[in-house]
Amino acid sequence: MRPHLLQDTTLRYFLAVAQSGSLTEASARLHVAASALSRQIAGLEAQLGTPLFERHPRGMVLTAAGEILAVHARRTLLDAERALGEIGALQGLRAGQVRLATSDAFANELVPRLCVEFQRTYAGVQFSVIALPTAQVPDAVRSGAADIGLCFSRAPHKDIDVAYRQSAPVLALLPPGHPLASAGSVTLAQMAAYPLALPPAETTVRQMIDIVCSRQGLQLEAVLISNHAKTVVNFVQLGGGLSVASEIAVRHLVADGAIVALPISDPGMDLRDIEIQTLAGRSLPVAAQAFLELLKEQLPGSATPVTAAARGGPAA
């Protein structure tokens, strides 16, 4: 059974138009005539006694009243998903879905590894994983597109609860055998003497680096700029030079001896956290809650991975 079957049809139509901003797009997504959608929304506006959309030539934009109703409609759909998950658990069904929105650093190794681990116990659970720029992860959770957000953060977000948080300082990445590899820590000034691969200016990591460099009057010249975590890591592995990353992004490579990760001792390079985010006030579906607990256990870097079976999670 699909969650939308537990949701009022008019609210479902309204939410589709709100999400797409277009009757035409919502019509194609729902396989319902645009005229029928328009009538349903007009009837809803008449019942509420207020416009829900501002009609423009290029689309429809929610009014203040529409924004309030959209929050209610999203929560209704999410509650329906949770109810179906709980019913499935009572019936012993090995089913359910976990929807993740994650930063690139987690999508390369951690998330797929934990998905495999989880499915060894709960083979019927399906995963949807979308990799997004860090700033867009809370938006995916807020809109209901994701049950769980996994990203780096430096500030609180409206309507977002933080289910777990841990410090995530920026580390220097070096190839084994590099002259600085045996040091206990490095500075950005020391790194500046070697070829560098850095993230682009709009990323949180680069902004942290630029602030620290500005305070020191230090200029870093990158020979490679990329917003893809694996690209800069491979640059280091192949001997191209140095780069930066979080511990979680290179944990497996450090354990294998393929790369060296050192603390950056400049003040300010530790002002960042990893967050597991959920929608404020929402109770997660059974499978999503179980996966969230697995994330909380694995993020600190346990020496012995804890399997889903050992946790006694639900048969969702």
PDB file of C-alpha atoms in Angstrom:
ATOM      1  CA  MET A   1       0.000   0.000   0.000  1.00  0.00           C
ATOM      2  CA  ARG A   2       1.308   3.426  -0.894  1.00  0.00           C
ATOM      3  CA  PRO A   3       1.298   6.267   1.673  1.00  0.00           C
ATOM      4  CA  HIS A   4      -0.641   8.659  -0.573  1.00  0.00           C
ATOM      5  CA  LEU A   5      -3.661   6.341  -0.334  1.00  0.00           C
ATOM      6  CA  LEU A   6      -3.990   7.416   3.310  1.00  0.00           C
ATOM      7  CA  GLN A   7      -3.892  11.098   2.363  1.00  0.00           C
ATOM      8  CA  ASP A   8      -6.868  13.228   1.343  1.00  0.00           C
ATOM      9  CA  THR A   9      -6.991  13.567  -2.452  1.00  0.00           C
ATOM     10  CA  THR A  10      -7.431  17.333  -2.419  1.00  0.00           C
ATOM     11  CA  LEU A  11      -4.447  17.789  -0.108  1.00  0.00           C
ATOM     12  CA  ARG A  12      -2.380  15.463  -2.260  1.00  0.00           C
ATOM     13  CA  TYR A  13      -3.213  17.483  -5.386  1.00  0.00           C
ATOM     14  CA  PHE A  14      -2.479  20.745  -3.562  1.00  0.00           C
ATOM     15  CA  LEU A  15       0.895  19.465  -2.361  1.00  0.00           C
ATOM     16  CA  ALA A  16       1.904  18.303  -5.841  1.00  0.00           C
ATOM     17  CA  VAL A  17       1.252  21.772  -7.259  1.00  0.00           C
ATOM     18  CA  ALA A  18       3.029  23.401  -4.303  1.00  0.00           C
ATOM     19  CA  GLN A  19       6.118  21.248  -4.835  1.00  0.00           C
ATOM     20  CA  SER A  20       6.305  21.724  -8.590  1.00  0.00           C
ATOM     21  CA  GLY A  21       5.034  25.299  -8.777  1.00  0.00           C
ATOM     22  CA  SER A  22       3.101  24.370 -11.905  1.00  0.00           C
ATOM     23  CA  LEU A  23      -0.271  22.844 -12.734  1.00  0.00           C
ATOM     24  CA  THR A  24       1.198  21.317 -15.864  1.00  0.00           C
ATOM     25  CA  GLU A  25       4.059  19.585 -14.057  1.00  0.00           C
ATOM     26  CA  ALA A  26       1.793  18.379 -11.250  1.00  0.00           C
ATOM     27  CA  SER A  27      -0.665  17.082 -13.834  1.00  0.00           C
ATOM     28  CA  ALA A  28       2.049  15.034 -15.534  1.00  0.00           C
ATOM     29  CA  ARG A  29       3.331  13.666 -12.228  1.00  0.00           C
ATOM     30  CA  LEU A  30      -0.108  12.651 -10.945  1.00  0.00           C
ATOM     31  CA  HIS A  31      -1.571  11.618 -14.331  1.00  0.00           C
ATOM     32  CA  VAL A  32      -4.531  13.881 -13.596  1.00  0.00           C
ATOM     33  CA  ALA A  33      -5.896  16.571 -15.919  1.00  0.00           C
ATOM     34  CA  ALA A  34      -4.686  20.079 -15.098  1.00  0.00           C
ATOM     35  CA  SER A  35      -8.271  21.298 -15.151  1.00  0.00           C
ATOM     36  CA  ALA A  36      -9.187  18.780 -12.441  1.00  0.00           C
ATOM     37  CA  LEU A  37      -6.281  19.947 -10.291  1.00  0.00           C
ATOM     38  CA  SER A  38      -7.321  23.562 -10.777  1.00  0.00           C
ATOM     39  CA  ARG A  39     -10.906  22.785  -9.688  1.00  0.00           C
ATOM     40  CA  GLN A  40      -9.737  20.934  -6.571  1.00  0.00           C
ATOM     41  CA  ILE A  41      -7.483  23.802  -5.527  1.00  0.00           C
ATOM     42  CA  ALA A  42     -10.157  26.419  -6.249  1.00  0.00           C
ATOM     43  CA  GLY A  43     -12.605  24.427  -4.127  1.00  0.00           C
ATOM     44  CA  LEU A  44     -10.080  24.201  -1.304  1.00  0.00           C
ATOM     45  CA  GLU A  45      -9.485  27.959  -1.452  1.00  0.00           C
ATOM     46  CA  ALA A  46     -13.241  28.563  -1.344  1.00  0.00           C
ATOM     47  CA  GLN A  47     -13.603  26.337   1.742  1.00  0.00           C
ATOM     48  CA  LEU A  48     -10.749  28.068   3.524  1.00  0.00           C
ATOM     49  CA  GLY A  49     -11.811  31.519   2.397  1.00  0.00           C
ATOM     50  CA  THR A  50      -8.341  32.555   1.282  1.00  0.00           C
ATOM     51  CA  PRO A  51      -6.059  32.196  -1.762  1.00  0.00           C
ATOM     52  CA  LEU A  52      -3.426  29.470  -1.443  1.00  0.00           C
ATOM     53  CA  PHE A  53      -1.434  30.434  -4.537  1.00  0.00           C
ATOM     54  CA  GLU A  54      -0.384  33.537  -6.364  1.00  0.00           C
ATOM     55  CA  ARG A  55      -1.002  32.833 -10.077  1.00  0.00           C
ATOM     56  CA  HIS A  56       1.799  34.001 -12.373  1.00  0.00           C
ATOM     57  CA  PRO A  57       2.367  33.418 -16.108  1.00  0.00           C
ATOM     58  CA  ARG A  58       5.365  31.198 -15.306  1.00  0.00           C
ATOM     59  CA  GLY A  59       3.867  29.254 -12.442  1.00  0.00           C
ATOM     60  CA  MET A  60       2.129  29.262  -9.075  1.00  0.00           C
ATOM     61  CA  VAL A  61       3.691  30.520  -5.837  1.00  0.00           C
ATOM     62  CA  LEU A  62       2.345  29.731  -2.387  1.00  0.00           C
ATOM     63  CA  THR A  63       0.784  32.522  -0.359  1.00  0.00           C
ATOM     64  CA  ALA A  64       1.379  32.750   3.401  1.00  0.00           C
ATOM     65  CA  ALA A  65      -1.755  30.652   3.947  1.00  0.00           C
ATOM     66  CA  GLY A  66      -0.552  28.197   1.323  1.00  0.00           C
ATOM     67  CA  GLU A  67       2.789  27.812   3.105  1.00  0.00           C
ATOM     68  CA  ILE A  68       0.982  26.894   6.324  1.00  0.00           C
ATOM     69  CA  LEU A  69      -1.197  24.337   4.558  1.00  0.00           C
ATOM     70  CA  ALA A  70       1.808  22.882   2.698  1.00  0.00           C
ATOM     71  CA  VAL A  71       3.553  22.174   6.019  1.00  0.00           C
ATOM     72  CA  HIS A  72       0.428  20.378   7.230  1.00  0.00           C
ATOM     73  CA  ALA A  73       0.090  18.402   3.986  1.00  0.00           C
ATOM     74  CA  ARG A  74       3.738  17.277   4.070  1.00  0.00           C
ATOM     75  CA  ARG A  75       3.434  16.127   7.666  1.00  0.00           C
ATOM     76  CA  THR A  76       0.228  14.236   6.843  1.00  0.00           C
ATOM     77  CA  LEU A  77       2.016  12.309   4.098  1.00  0.00           C
ATOM     78  CA  LEU A  78       5.034  11.621   6.320  1.00  0.00           C
ATOM     79  CA  ASP A  79       2.770  10.404   9.122  1.00  0.00           C
ATOM     80  CA  ALA A  80       1.081   8.057   6.646  1.00  0.00           C
ATOM     81  CA  GLU A  81       4.465   6.626   5.673  1.00  0.00           C
ATOM     82  CA  ARG A  82       5.319   6.013   9.322  1.00  0.00           C
ATOM     83  CA  ALA A  83       1.943   4.346   9.987  1.00  0.00           C
ATOM     84  CA  LEU A  84       2.454   1.944   7.104  1.00  0.00           C
ATOM     85  CA  GLY A  85       5.928   1.119   8.363  1.00  0.00           C
ATOM     86  CA  GLU A  86       4.606   0.310  11.832  1.00  0.00           C
ATOM     87  CA  ILE A  87       1.820  -1.820  10.394  1.00  0.00           C
ATOM     88  CA  GLY A  88       4.388  -3.674   8.319  1.00  0.00           C
ATOM     89  CA  ALA A  89       6.491  -4.289  11.431  1.00  0.00           C
ATOM     90  CA  LEU A  90       3.478  -5.714  13.298  1.00  0.00           C
ATOM     91  CA  GLN A  91       2.794  -8.077  10.421  1.00  0.00           C
ATOM     92  CA  GLY A  92       6.417  -9.216  10.329  1.00  0.00           C
ATOM     93  CA  LEU A  93       6.900  -7.892   6.813  1.00  0.00           C
ATOM     94  CA  ARG A  94      10.493  -7.378   5.710  1.00  0.00           C
ATOM     95  CA  ALA A  95       9.710  -4.129   3.974  1.00  0.00           C
ATOM     96  CA  GLY A  96      10.132  -0.404   4.311  1.00  0.00           C
ATOM     97  CA  GLN A  97      12.095   2.463   2.827  1.00  0.00           C
ATOM     98  CA  VAL A  98      14.884   4.690   4.106  1.00  0.00           C
ATOM     99  CA  ARG A  99      15.392   7.972   2.267  1.00  0.00           C
ATOM    100  CA  LEU A 100      18.691   9.743   2.814  1.00  0.00           C
ATOM    101  CA  ALA A 101      19.975  13.143   1.751  1.00  0.00           C
ATOM    102  CA  THR A 102      23.707  13.331   2.263  1.00  0.00           C
ATOM    103  CA  SER A 103      26.786  15.387   1.566  1.00  0.00           C
ATOM    104  CA  ASP A 104      29.243  14.045  -0.987  1.00  0.00           C
ATOM    105  CA  ALA A 105      31.793  13.073   1.686  1.00  0.00           C
ATOM    106  CA  PHE A 106      29.419  10.496   3.196  1.00  0.00           C
ATOM    107  CA  ALA A 107      27.991   9.179  -0.078  1.00  0.00           C
ATOM    108  CA  ASN A 108      31.272   7.759  -1.356  1.00  0.00           C
ATOM    109  CA  GLU A 109      31.969   5.125   1.300  1.00  0.00           C
ATOM    110  CA  LEU A 110      30.132   5.369   4.618  1.00  0.00           C
ATOM    111  CA  VAL A 111      26.531   5.376   3.395  1.00  0.00           C
ATOM    112  CA  PRO A 112      26.825   2.532   0.848  1.00  0.00           C
ATOM    113  CA  ARG A 113      28.728   0.422   3.392  1.00  0.00           C
ATOM    114  CA  LEU A 114      26.025   0.902   6.030  1.00  0.00           C
ATOM    115  CA  CYS A 115      23.261   0.222   3.486  1.00  0.00           C
ATOM    116  CA  VAL A 116      24.883  -3.130   2.705  1.00  0.00           C
ATOM    117  CA  GLU A 117      25.294  -3.916   6.405  1.00  0.00           C
ATOM    118  CA  PHE A 118      21.672  -3.028   7.168  1.00  0.00           C
ATOM    119  CA  GLN A 119      20.295  -5.078   4.281  1.00  0.00           C
ATOM    120  CA  ARG A 120      22.148  -8.184   5.427  1.00  0.00           C
ATOM    121  CA  THR A 121      19.617  -8.297   8.248  1.00  0.00           C
ATOM    122  CA  TYR A 122      16.663  -6.561   6.584  1.00  0.00           C
ATOM    123  CA  ALA A 123      16.818  -7.595   2.958  1.00  0.00           C
ATOM    124  CA  GLY A 124      13.400  -6.131   2.177  1.00  0.00           C
ATOM    125  CA  VAL A 125      14.308  -2.557   3.127  1.00  0.00           C
ATOM    126  CA  GLN A 126      14.917  -0.240   0.191  1.00  0.00           C
ATOM    127  CA  PHE A 127      17.188   2.807   0.203  1.00  0.00           C
ATOM    128  CA  SER A 128      16.949   6.091  -1.657  1.00  0.00           C
ATOM    129  CA  VAL A 129      20.176   8.114  -1.391  1.00  0.00           C
ATOM    130  CA  ILE A 130      20.585  11.554  -2.931  1.00  0.00           C
ATOM    131  CA  ALA A 131      23.943  13.370  -2.732  1.00  0.00           C
ATOM    132  CA  LEU A 132      23.470  17.121  -2.420  1.00  0.00           C
ATOM    133  CA  PRO A 133      25.532  20.211  -1.651  1.00  0.00           C
ATOM    134  CA  THR A 134      25.651  20.600   2.124  1.00  0.00           C
ATOM    135  CA  ALA A 135      23.364  23.646   2.115  1.00  0.00           C
ATOM    136  CA  GLN A 136      20.603  21.696   0.354  1.00  0.00           C
ATOM    137  CA  VAL A 137      20.496  18.717   2.730  1.00  0.00           C
ATOM    138  CA  PRO A 138      18.308  20.444   5.383  1.00  0.00           C
ATOM    139  CA  ASP A 139      15.940  21.581   2.622  1.00  0.00           C
ATOM    140  CA  ALA A 140      15.451  17.967   1.509  1.00  0.00           C
ATOM    141  CA  VAL A 141      14.608  16.955   5.083  1.00  0.00           C
ATOM    142  CA  ARG A 142      12.341  19.955   5.577  1.00  0.00           C
ATOM    143  CA  SER A 143      10.380  19.246   2.378  1.00  0.00           C
ATOM    144  CA  GLY A 144       9.927  15.553   3.201  1.00  0.00           C
ATOM    145  CA  ALA A 145      12.068  14.389   0.279  1.00  0.00           C
ATOM    146  CA  ALA A 146      14.384  12.697   2.798  1.00  0.00           C
ATOM    147  CA  ASP A 147      13.764  11.034   6.154  1.00  0.00           C
ATOM    148  CA  ILE A 148      17.329  11.610   7.326  1.00  0.00           C
ATOM    149  CA  GLY A 149      19.900  14.242   6.440  1.00  0.00           C
ATOM    150  CA  LEU A 150      23.615  13.620   6.909  1.00  0.00           C
ATOM    151  CA  CYS A 151      25.891  16.587   6.425  1.00  0.00           C
ATOM    152  CA  PHE A 152      28.373  19.054   7.884  1.00  0.00           C
ATOM    153  CA  SER A 153      26.949  22.086   9.605  1.00  0.00           C
ATOM    154  CA  ARG A 154      28.086  25.218  11.432  1.00  0.00           C
ATOM    155  CA  ALA A 155      24.702  26.774  12.280  1.00  0.00           C
ATOM    156  CA  PRO A 156      21.184  25.690  13.342  1.00  0.00           C
ATOM    157  CA  HIS A 157      18.466  25.269  10.724  1.00  0.00           C
ATOM    158  CA  LYS A 158      14.773  26.137  11.014  1.00  0.00           C
ATOM    159  CA  ASP A 159      12.435  23.140  11.518  1.00  0.00           C
ATOM    160  CA  ILE A 160      15.390  20.741  11.769  1.00  0.00           C
ATOM    161  CA  ASP A 161      16.180  18.549  14.777  1.00  0.00           C
ATOM    162  CA  VAL A 162      19.718  17.266  15.222  1.00  0.00           C
ATOM    163  CA  ALA A 163      19.493  13.610  16.238  1.00  0.00           C
ATOM    164  CA  TYR A 164      23.266  13.294  16.570  1.00  0.00           C
ATOM    165  CA  ARG A 165      26.256  15.621  16.388  1.00  0.00           C
ATOM    166  CA  GLN A 166      30.016  15.149  16.488  1.00  0.00           C
ATOM    167  CA  SER A 167      32.963  17.430  15.828  1.00  0.00           C
ATOM    168  CA  ALA A 168      34.404  17.246  12.309  1.00  0.00           C
ATOM    169  CA  PRO A 169      37.609  19.289  12.083  1.00  0.00           C
ATOM    170  CA  VAL A 170      39.175  19.780   8.670  1.00  0.00           C
ATOM    171  CA  LEU A 171      42.226  17.540   8.223  1.00  0.00           C
ATOM    172  CA  ALA A 172      45.202  17.756   5.875  1.00  0.00           C
ATOM    173  CA  LEU A 173      45.542  14.882   3.398  1.00  0.00           C
ATOM    174  CA  LEU A 174      49.013  13.737   2.370  1.00  0.00           C
ATOM    175  CA  PRO A 175      50.344  10.793   0.381  1.00  0.00           C
ATOM    176  CA  PRO A 176      52.389   8.280   2.417  1.00  0.00           C
ATOM    177  CA  GLY A 177      56.073   9.187   2.377  1.00  0.00           C
ATOM    178  CA  HIS A 178      55.446  12.928   2.010  1.00  0.00           C
ATOM    179  CA  PRO A 179      57.971  15.111   3.916  1.00  0.00           C
ATOM    180  CA  LEU A 180      55.179  16.324   6.246  1.00  0.00           C
ATOM    181  CA  ALA A 181      53.560  12.911   6.737  1.00  0.00           C
ATOM    182  CA  SER A 182      55.504  12.094   9.903  1.00  0.00           C
ATOM    183  CA  ALA A 183      54.497  15.324  11.659  1.00  0.00           C
ATOM    184  CA  GLY A 184      51.903  15.288  14.412  1.00  0.00           C
ATOM    185  CA  SER A 185      50.065  18.168  12.760  1.00  0.00           C
ATOM    186  CA  VAL A 186      50.539  20.751  10.017  1.00  0.00           C
ATOM    187  CA  THR A 187      49.659  24.383   9.375  1.00  0.00           C
ATOM    188  CA  LEU A 188      48.127  25.936   6.297  1.00  0.00           C
ATOM    189  CA  ALA A 189      51.384  27.870   5.808  1.00  0.00           C
ATOM    190  CA  GLN A 190      53.297  24.583   5.647  1.00  0.00           C
ATOM    191  CA  MET A 191      50.778  23.165   3.180  1.00  0.00           C
ATOM    192  CA  ALA A 192      51.098  26.256   0.964  1.00  0.00           C
ATOM    193  CA  ALA A 193      54.612  25.166  -0.026  1.00  0.00           C
ATOM    194  CA  TYR A 194      53.199  22.179  -1.952  1.00  0.00           C
ATOM    195  CA  PRO A 195      50.665  21.703  -4.798  1.00  0.00           C
ATOM    196  CA  LEU A 196      47.150  21.815  -3.405  1.00  0.00           C
ATOM    197  CA  ALA A 197      43.731  20.474  -4.382  1.00  0.00           C
ATOM    198  CA  LEU A 198      40.942  22.482  -2.726  1.00  0.00           C
ATOM    199  CA  PRO A 199      37.142  22.633  -2.757  1.00  0.00           C
ATOM    200  CA  PRO A 200      35.496  25.632  -4.484  1.00  0.00           C
ATOM    201  CA  ALA A 201      34.916  28.965  -2.755  1.00  0.00           C
ATOM    202  CA  GLU A 202      31.212  28.382  -2.042  1.00  0.00           C
ATOM    203  CA  THR A 203      31.824  25.320   0.163  1.00  0.00           C
ATOM    204  CA  THR A 204      31.950  25.487   3.951  1.00  0.00           C
ATOM    205  CA  VAL A 205      35.443  23.968   4.080  1.00  0.00           C
ATOM    206  CA  ARG A 206      36.877  26.499   1.664  1.00  0.00           C
ATOM    207  CA  GLN A 207      35.218  29.353   3.534  1.00  0.00           C
ATOM    208  CA  MET A 208      36.816  28.135   6.771  1.00  0.00           C
ATOM    209  CA  ILE A 209      40.211  27.970   5.056  1.00  0.00           C
ATOM    210  CA  ASP A 210      39.814  31.409   3.494  1.00  0.00           C
ATOM    211  CA  ILE A 211      38.911  32.994   6.850  1.00  0.00           C
ATOM    212  CA  VAL A 212      41.966  31.492   8.533  1.00  0.00           C
ATOM    213  CA  CYS A 213      44.205  32.525   5.621  1.00  0.00           C
ATOM    214  CA  SER A 214      42.801  36.048   5.665  1.00  0.00           C
ATOM    215  CA  ARG A 215      43.695  36.409   9.345  1.00  0.00           C
ATOM    216  CA  GLN A 216      47.272  35.370   8.575  1.00  0.00           C
ATOM    217  CA  GLY A 217      47.671  37.254   5.302  1.00  0.00           C
ATOM    218  CA  LEU A 218      48.297  33.886   3.674  1.00  0.00           C
ATOM    219  CA  GLN A 219      47.428  33.074   0.066  1.00  0.00           C
ATOM    220  CA  LEU A 220      46.808  29.498  -1.033  1.00  0.00           C
ATOM    221  CA  GLU A 221      47.112  28.762  -4.744  1.00  0.00           C
ATOM    222  CA  ALA A 222      45.306  25.562  -5.756  1.00  0.00           C
ATOM    223  CA  VAL A 223      46.430  23.570  -8.778  1.00  0.00           C
ATOM    224  CA  LEU A 224      43.090  21.692  -8.682  1.00  0.00           C
ATOM    225  CA  ILE A 225      39.671  22.895  -7.542  1.00  0.00           C
ATOM    226  CA  SER A 226      36.795  20.391  -7.338  1.00  0.00           C
ATOM    227  CA  ASN A 227      33.534  19.997  -5.426  1.00  0.00           C
ATOM    228  CA  HIS A 228      33.815  16.205  -5.707  1.00  0.00           C
ATOM    229  CA  ALA A 229      35.404  14.646  -2.625  1.00  0.00           C
ATOM    230  CA  LYS A 230      36.727  11.598  -4.441  1.00  0.00           C
ATOM    231  CA  THR A 231      38.506  13.749  -7.046  1.00  0.00           C
ATOM    232  CA  VAL A 232      40.649  15.589  -4.502  1.00  0.00           C
ATOM    233  CA  VAL A 233      41.330  12.405  -2.534  1.00  0.00           C
ATOM    234  CA  ASN A 234      42.500  10.613  -5.675  1.00  0.00           C
ATOM    235  CA  PHE A 235      44.685  13.625  -6.487  1.00  0.00           C
ATOM    236  CA  VAL A 236      46.508  13.063  -3.189  1.00  0.00           C
ATOM    237  CA  GLN A 237      46.691   9.277  -3.583  1.00  0.00           C
ATOM    238  CA  LEU A 238      48.235   9.655  -7.034  1.00  0.00           C
ATOM    239  CA  GLY A 239      50.949  11.918  -5.652  1.00  0.00           C
ATOM    240  CA  GLY A 240      49.652  15.191  -7.095  1.00  0.00           C
ATOM    241  CA  GLY A 241      50.003  17.075  -3.815  1.00  0.00           C
ATOM    242  CA  LEU A 242      48.021  17.812  -0.660  1.00  0.00           C
ATOM    243  CA  SER A 243      44.367  18.442   0.059  1.00  0.00           C
ATOM    244  CA  VAL A 244      41.836  18.664   2.897  1.00  0.00           C
ATOM    245  CA  ALA A 245      38.895  16.571   4.043  1.00  0.00           C
ATOM    246  CA  SER A 246      37.039  15.348   7.094  1.00  0.00           C
ATOM    247  CA  GLU A 247      38.129  12.202   8.905  1.00  0.00           C
ATOM    248  CA  ILE A 248      34.920  10.400   7.932  1.00  0.00           C
ATOM    249  CA  ALA A 249      35.578  10.894   4.209  1.00  0.00           C
ATOM    250  CA  VAL A 250      38.976   9.176   4.288  1.00  0.00           C
ATOM    251  CA  ARG A 251      38.657   6.836   7.288  1.00  0.00           C
ATOM    252  CA  HIS A 252      38.840   3.699   5.142  1.00  0.00           C
ATOM    253  CA  LEU A 253      41.856   4.968   3.184  1.00  0.00           C
ATOM    254  CA  VAL A 254      43.765   5.902   6.342  1.00  0.00           C
ATOM    255  CA  ALA A 255      43.041   2.444   7.790  1.00  0.00           C
ATOM    256  CA  ASP A 256      44.415   0.861   4.585  1.00  0.00           C
ATOM    257  CA  GLY A 257      47.549   3.032   4.677  1.00  0.00           C
ATOM    258  CA  ALA A 258      46.660   4.579   1.322  1.00  0.00           C
ATOM    259  CA  ILE A 259      46.637   8.135   2.640  1.00  0.00           C
ATOM    260  CA  VAL A 260      47.782  10.124   5.682  1.00  0.00           C
ATOM    261  CA  ALA A 261      45.409  12.500   7.472  1.00  0.00           C
ATOM    262  CA  LEU A 262      46.811  15.042   9.948  1.00  0.00           C
ATOM    263  CA  PRO A 263      45.200  17.728  12.113  1.00  0.00           C
ATOM    264  CA  ILE A 264      45.560  21.311  10.891  1.00  0.00           C
ATOM    265  CA  SER A 265      46.715  23.268  13.925  1.00  0.00           C
ATOM    266  CA  ASP A 266      45.551  26.723  12.793  1.00  0.00           C
ATOM    267  CA  PRO A 267      42.780  28.038  15.109  1.00  0.00           C
ATOM    268  CA  GLY A 268      39.372  27.882  13.424  1.00  0.00           C
ATOM    269  CA  MET A 269      39.858  24.679  11.425  1.00  0.00           C
ATOM    270  CA  ASP A 270      37.840  22.681  13.954  1.00  0.00           C
ATOM    271  CA  LEU A 271      34.655  24.799  13.964  1.00  0.00           C
ATOM    272  CA  ARG A 272      32.456  22.334  12.122  1.00  0.00           C
ATOM    273  CA  ASP A 273      30.214  19.406  13.089  1.00  0.00           C
ATOM    274  CA  ILE A 274      28.709  16.344  11.477  1.00  0.00           C
ATOM    275  CA  GLU A 275      24.943  16.290  11.966  1.00  0.00           C
ATOM    276  CA  ILE A 276      22.255  13.661  11.512  1.00  0.00           C
ATOM    277  CA  GLN A 277      19.174  15.744  10.796  1.00  0.00           C
ATOM    278  CA  THR A 278      15.459  14.957  10.950  1.00  0.00           C
ATOM    279  CA  LEU A 279      12.323  17.046  10.566  1.00  0.00           C
ATOM    280  CA  ALA A 280      11.379  18.745  13.837  1.00  0.00           C
ATOM    281  CA  GLY A 281       8.378  17.128  15.505  1.00  0.00           C
ATOM    282  CA  ARG A 282       8.327  14.111  13.203  1.00  0.00           C
ATOM    283  CA  SER A 283       8.494  10.468  14.312  1.00  0.00           C
ATOM    284  CA  LEU A 284      10.454   8.490  11.743  1.00  0.00           C
ATOM    285  CA  PRO A 285       9.179   5.312  10.092  1.00  0.00           C
ATOM    286  CA  VAL A 286      10.443   2.129  11.738  1.00  0.00           C
ATOM    287  CA  ALA A 287      13.113   1.300   9.153  1.00  0.00           C
ATOM    288  CA  ALA A 288      14.406   4.890   9.011  1.00  0.00           C
ATOM    289  CA  GLN A 289      14.673   5.085  12.803  1.00  0.00           C
ATOM    290  CA  ALA A 290      16.620   1.806  12.906  1.00  0.00           C
ATOM    291  CA  PHE A 291      19.025   3.044  10.240  1.00  0.00           C
ATOM    292  CA  LEU A 292      19.458   6.328  12.115  1.00  0.00           C
ATOM    293  CA  GLU A 293      20.577   4.347  15.177  1.00  0.00           C
ATOM    294  CA  LEU A 294      23.098   2.466  13.045  1.00  0.00           C
ATOM    295  CA  LEU A 295      24.457   5.791  11.749  1.00  0.00           C
ATOM    296  CA  LYS A 296      24.845   7.071  15.305  1.00  0.00           C
ATOM    297  CA  GLU A 297      26.831   3.987  16.229  1.00  0.00           C
ATOM    298  CA  GLN A 298      29.115   4.013  13.203  1.00  0.00           C
ATOM    299  CA  LEU A 299      29.930   7.717  12.801  1.00  0.00           C
ATOM    300  CA  PRO A 300      32.298   7.853  15.790  1.00  0.00           C
ATOM    301  CA  GLY A 301      34.473   5.216  14.088  1.00  0.00           C
ATOM    302  CA  SER A 302      33.945   2.166  16.271  1.00  0.00           C
ATOM    303  CA  ALA A 303      36.772  -0.333  16.031  1.00  0.00           C
ATOM    304  CA  THR A 304      34.268  -3.170  15.749  1.00  0.00           C
ATOM    305  CA  PRO A 305      31.272  -2.395  13.509  1.00  0.00           C
ATOM    306  CA  VAL A 306      27.907  -3.064  15.150  1.00  0.00           C
ATOM    307  CA  THR A 307      25.539  -4.920  12.858  1.00  0.00           C
ATOM    308  CA  ALA A 308      21.840  -4.240  12.600  1.00  0.00           C
ATOM    309  CA  ALA A 309      21.149  -7.754  13.929  1.00  0.00           C
ATOM    310  CA  ALA A 310      23.253  -7.138  17.049  1.00  0.00           C
ATOM    311  CA  ARG A 311      21.216  -4.001  17.748  1.00  0.00           C
ATOM    312  CA  GLY A 312      17.991  -5.942  17.758  1.00  0.00           C
ATOM    313  CA  GLY A 313      16.346  -3.599  15.282  1.00  0.00           C
ATOM    314  CA  PRO A 314      12.790  -4.055  13.983  1.00  0.00           C
ATOM    315  CA  ALA A 315      11.759  -6.422  11.233  1.00  0.00           C
ATOM    316  CA  ALA A 316      10.494  -3.516   9.187  1.00  0.00           C
TER     317      ALA A 316
END
